[in-house]
Amino acid sequence: MPESDLQAALAEFPHFHSLPRELLARLATGCRFVRLGAGEVLFTQGEPVLGFYMVRSGAIQLHRSTPDGRDQILQTVVPGRTFAEAAVLSMKRMPASARALSDGTVVVEVCAANFLPLFREDSRLSAAMVVSLSMWLHSLVERIEELQIDSAPARLARYLLRLPSSEKDGRVTLELPMAKKDLAAQLAIAPETLSRLLRRWQDDGVLEARGRELAILDERVLTAIADREDAEA
Amino acid sequence: MPESDLQAALAEFPHFHSLPRELLARLATGCRFVRLGAGEVLFTQGEPVLGFYMVRSGAIQLHRSTPDGRDQILQTVVPGRTFAEAAVLSMKRMPASARALSDGTVVVEVCAANFLPLFREDSRLSAAMVVSLSMWLHSLVERIEELQIDSAPARLARYLLRLPSSEKDGRVTLELPMAKKDLAAQLAIAPETLSRLLRRWQDDGVLEARGRELAILDERVLTAIADREDAEA
DNA sequence: CGTCATATTGATGGGCATCAATATATGTGG
DNA sequence: CCACATATATTGATGCCCATCAATATGACG
């Protein structure tokens, strides 16, 4: 029964929606939905590669363990994006671990065993994969840019400005897509620093915060901070 | 006359050397060698994409300009590696700038206009591109790991340990592939800090340095520093 | 309502950038 | 080939940002 659902789900993804229905159907055969609760682990670094994934809802965090046991965040994958394609295409084992960031996270698993033959035989599929790999490259480059900014305020401001925002009765509002501790980890700053920055900006009237809901009051100040790289309110 | 040279040069690259000769010949038609002096610019961020490139000798540094005029280093591309494939495959304009790091840098330019039709028609080529994109993903992930290490000593130690080294009369020696200021930029630390670290490690008998030539005397200490992330000699 | 994770706020110290000055290296023209 | 000019490296002094430790507050959830 989930057969056709799966096919529809696959078609929702930007780089697959141009594929002919017949191909999608064959692709769907090796797929399944995976539902995860907050913090639940999808796969772990070093495991054999079973397939690649697409996020439908919630969010997946890719991370690696360092030799001293800490945990580095590679990227947070949001709905509409895929991950682990490179692992399927050119590695035996997962180079990173993946866990769900929120409850109700749903991903589509595309099984490698079914996918690889199709990939080799149909050039439209390889073109699609090239697109998704390119998207990944782009997002990693953005990540590198983020990390090279070594001032915490600039990193946070830049992050906030790039977040999808909506206009609600004249105010630009946005919602943090993850817990503040996770956001802090992603930005490579201490959670305490994140707290302090938000507080200072509130005191200065740059924004308002209630939980994960933020309202940007003065976008120009934020932009200036993001561009300065050294910054201060 | 460089026709056959070009074909040979293409074949030297890992993900192309399995391609049939006939295909390589057609590919070579749209290629040319580009020779660059130290600091010379190959292309600039925002320019139209002419093609992608492979480094034969020397080194190419990819960098982007930030809004405030500084310059962030994305990656240093060493011989045997390609770059700008993603730009050719899915963008109109170069997302970054490229310049030669040393005199006598030679790259092969693969012209997009000749390449793209071949790419679409021959699935072996798209498989090859998938491999090279995957290599890029891998190297960017390493770069992110590097940058997430926020202690300067750990970043430097890690970098040195990953550098190709040679054993000369019982001593492990290596050569920095670029000027120290460029290395400092790549590691996102101040040149002064780089100097001081090398001095301290020399004083502590961990290594010896003369210009860009380094001899590792105590690899275990370096490894410990690289793994600690906070570090101290 | 109690328990646990997450968030906030305060106090402290260290690492590294920054500024400044000298030394060395690199390269140029006379 | 040497002297000059410029880029790169080293070394020193200073200050600030942010991580860390510690303690309390708030929130989530059974």
Short mmCIF file of N, CA and C (backbone and C1' of nucleotides) in Angstrom, two decimals, chain B residues 150 179-181 191-192 195-196 198-199 212, chain D residues 7-14 18-20:
data_model
loop_
_atom_site.label_atom_id
_atom_site.label_comp_id
_atom_site.label_asym_id
_atom_site.label_seq_id
_atom_site.Cartn_x
_atom_site.Cartn_y
_atom_site.Cartn_z
N ASP B 150 38.34 24.37 17.10
CA ASP B 150 38.58 25.80 17.24
C ASP B 150 39.89 26.14 17.91
N ALA B 179 53.03 29.35 0.95
CA ALA B 179 53.62 30.32 1.87
C ALA B 179 52.90 30.26 3.21
N LYS B 180 53.61 30.61 4.26
CA LYS B 180 53.01 30.50 5.59
C LYS B 180 51.81 31.41 5.74
N LYS B 181 51.83 32.55 5.12
CA LYS B 181 50.66 33.43 5.24
C LYS B 181 49.44 32.77 4.61
N PRO B 191 48.78 34.83 10.90
CA PRO B 191 50.14 34.41 10.57
C PRO B 191 51.05 34.42 11.79
N GLU B 192 50.86 35.39 12.66
CA GLU B 192 51.68 35.47 13.86
C GLU B 192 51.50 34.24 14.74
N SER B 195 53.48 31.34 13.30
CA SER B 195 54.89 31.51 13.67
C SER B 195 55.16 31.04 15.10
N ARG B 196 54.35 31.55 16.00
CA ARG B 196 54.57 31.24 17.41
C ARG B 196 54.43 29.76 17.70
N LEU B 198 54.97 27.22 15.65
CA LEU B 198 56.12 26.49 15.13
C LEU B 198 57.33 26.71 16.04
N ARG B 199 57.48 27.94 16.50
CA ARG B 199 58.60 28.22 17.40
C ARG B 199 58.48 27.41 18.68
N ARG B 212 60.33 26.36 4.67
CA ARG B 212 59.12 25.55 4.55
C ARG B 212 59.37 24.08 4.81
P DA D 7 54.63 44.90 -1.77
"O5'" DA D 7 54.92 43.41 -1.29
"C5'" DA D 7 55.24 42.41 -2.25
"C4'" DA D 7 55.68 41.15 -1.53
"C3'" DA D 7 54.65 40.59 -0.55
"O3'" DA D 7 54.62 39.18 -0.69
"C1'" DA D 7 56.67 41.02 0.59
P DT D 8 53.52 38.32 0.02
"O5'" DT D 8 54.30 37.63 1.22
"C5'" DT D 8 55.45 36.85 0.94
"C4'" DT D 8 56.24 36.62 2.20
"C3'" DT D 8 55.46 35.97 3.35
"O3'" DT D 8 56.08 34.74 3.65
"C1'" DT D 8 56.85 37.73 4.11
P DA D 9 55.43 33.69 4.68
"O5'" DA D 9 56.45 33.73 5.91
"C5'" DA D 9 57.45 34.65 5.93
"C4'" DA D 9 58.39 34.49 7.10
"C3'" DA D 9 57.84 33.82 8.36
"O3'" DA D 9 58.89 33.14 9.00
"C1'" DA D 9 58.26 36.12 8.79
P DT D 10 58.60 32.26 10.33
"O5'" DT D 10 58.93 33.30 11.49
"C5'" DT D 10 60.28 33.52 11.82
"C4'" DT D 10 60.41 34.73 12.72
"C3'" DT D 10 60.03 34.50 14.20
"O3'" DT D 10 61.23 34.58 14.95
"C1'" DT D 10 59.29 36.61 13.37
P DT D 11 61.32 33.87 16.33
"O5'" DT D 11 60.88 35.03 17.33
"C5'" DT D 11 61.67 36.21 17.41
"C4'" DT D 11 60.90 37.32 18.10
"C3'" DT D 11 60.17 36.93 19.40
"O3'" DT D 11 60.83 37.57 20.48
"C1'" DT D 11 58.92 38.45 18.06
P DG D 12 60.45 37.36 21.97
"O5'" DG D 12 59.54 38.65 22.23
"C5'" DG D 12 60.09 39.95 22.06
"C4'" DG D 12 59.04 41.02 22.34
"C3'" DG D 12 58.18 40.78 23.59
"O3'" DG D 12 58.22 41.94 24.42
"C1'" DG D 12 56.82 41.30 21.72
P DA D 13 57.51 42.01 25.80
"O5'" DA D 13 56.19 42.82 25.42
"C5'" DA D 13 56.28 44.14 24.90
"C4'" DA D 13 54.90 44.80 24.87
"C3'" DA D 13 54.07 44.62 26.15
"O3'" DA D 13 53.35 45.83 26.39
"C1'" DA D 13 52.90 43.69 24.31
P DT D 14 52.39 45.94 27.71
"O5'" DT D 14 50.95 45.75 27.07
"C5'" DT D 14 50.56 46.60 25.98
"C4'" DT D 14 49.18 46.22 25.51
"C3'" DT D 14 48.14 45.98 26.61
"O3'" DT D 14 47.04 46.85 26.40
"C1'" DT D 14 48.06 44.27 24.98
P DC D 18 32.80 36.52 20.27
"O5'" DC D 18 32.93 35.15 21.06
"C5'" DC D 18 34.07 34.33 20.78
"C4'" DC D 18 34.31 33.38 21.91
"C3'" DC D 18 33.07 32.61 22.37
"O3'" DC D 18 33.44 31.26 22.45
"C1'" DC D 18 34.18 33.53 24.21
P DA D 19 32.37 30.10 22.35
"O5'" DA D 19 33.08 28.95 23.19
"C5'" DA D 19 34.47 28.76 23.01
"C4'" DA D 19 35.11 28.17 24.27
"C3'" DA D 19 34.31 27.07 24.93
"O3'" DA D 19 35.17 26.05 25.39
"C1'" DA D 19 34.59 28.87 26.45
P DT D 20 34.61 24.69 25.98
"O5'" DT D 20 34.72 24.89 27.56
"C5'" DT D 20 35.92 25.37 28.13
"C4'" DT D 20 35.69 25.73 29.58
"C3'" DT D 20 34.78 24.75 30.35
"O3'" DT D 20 35.53 24.16 31.39
"C1'" DT D 20 34.24 27.03 30.81
#
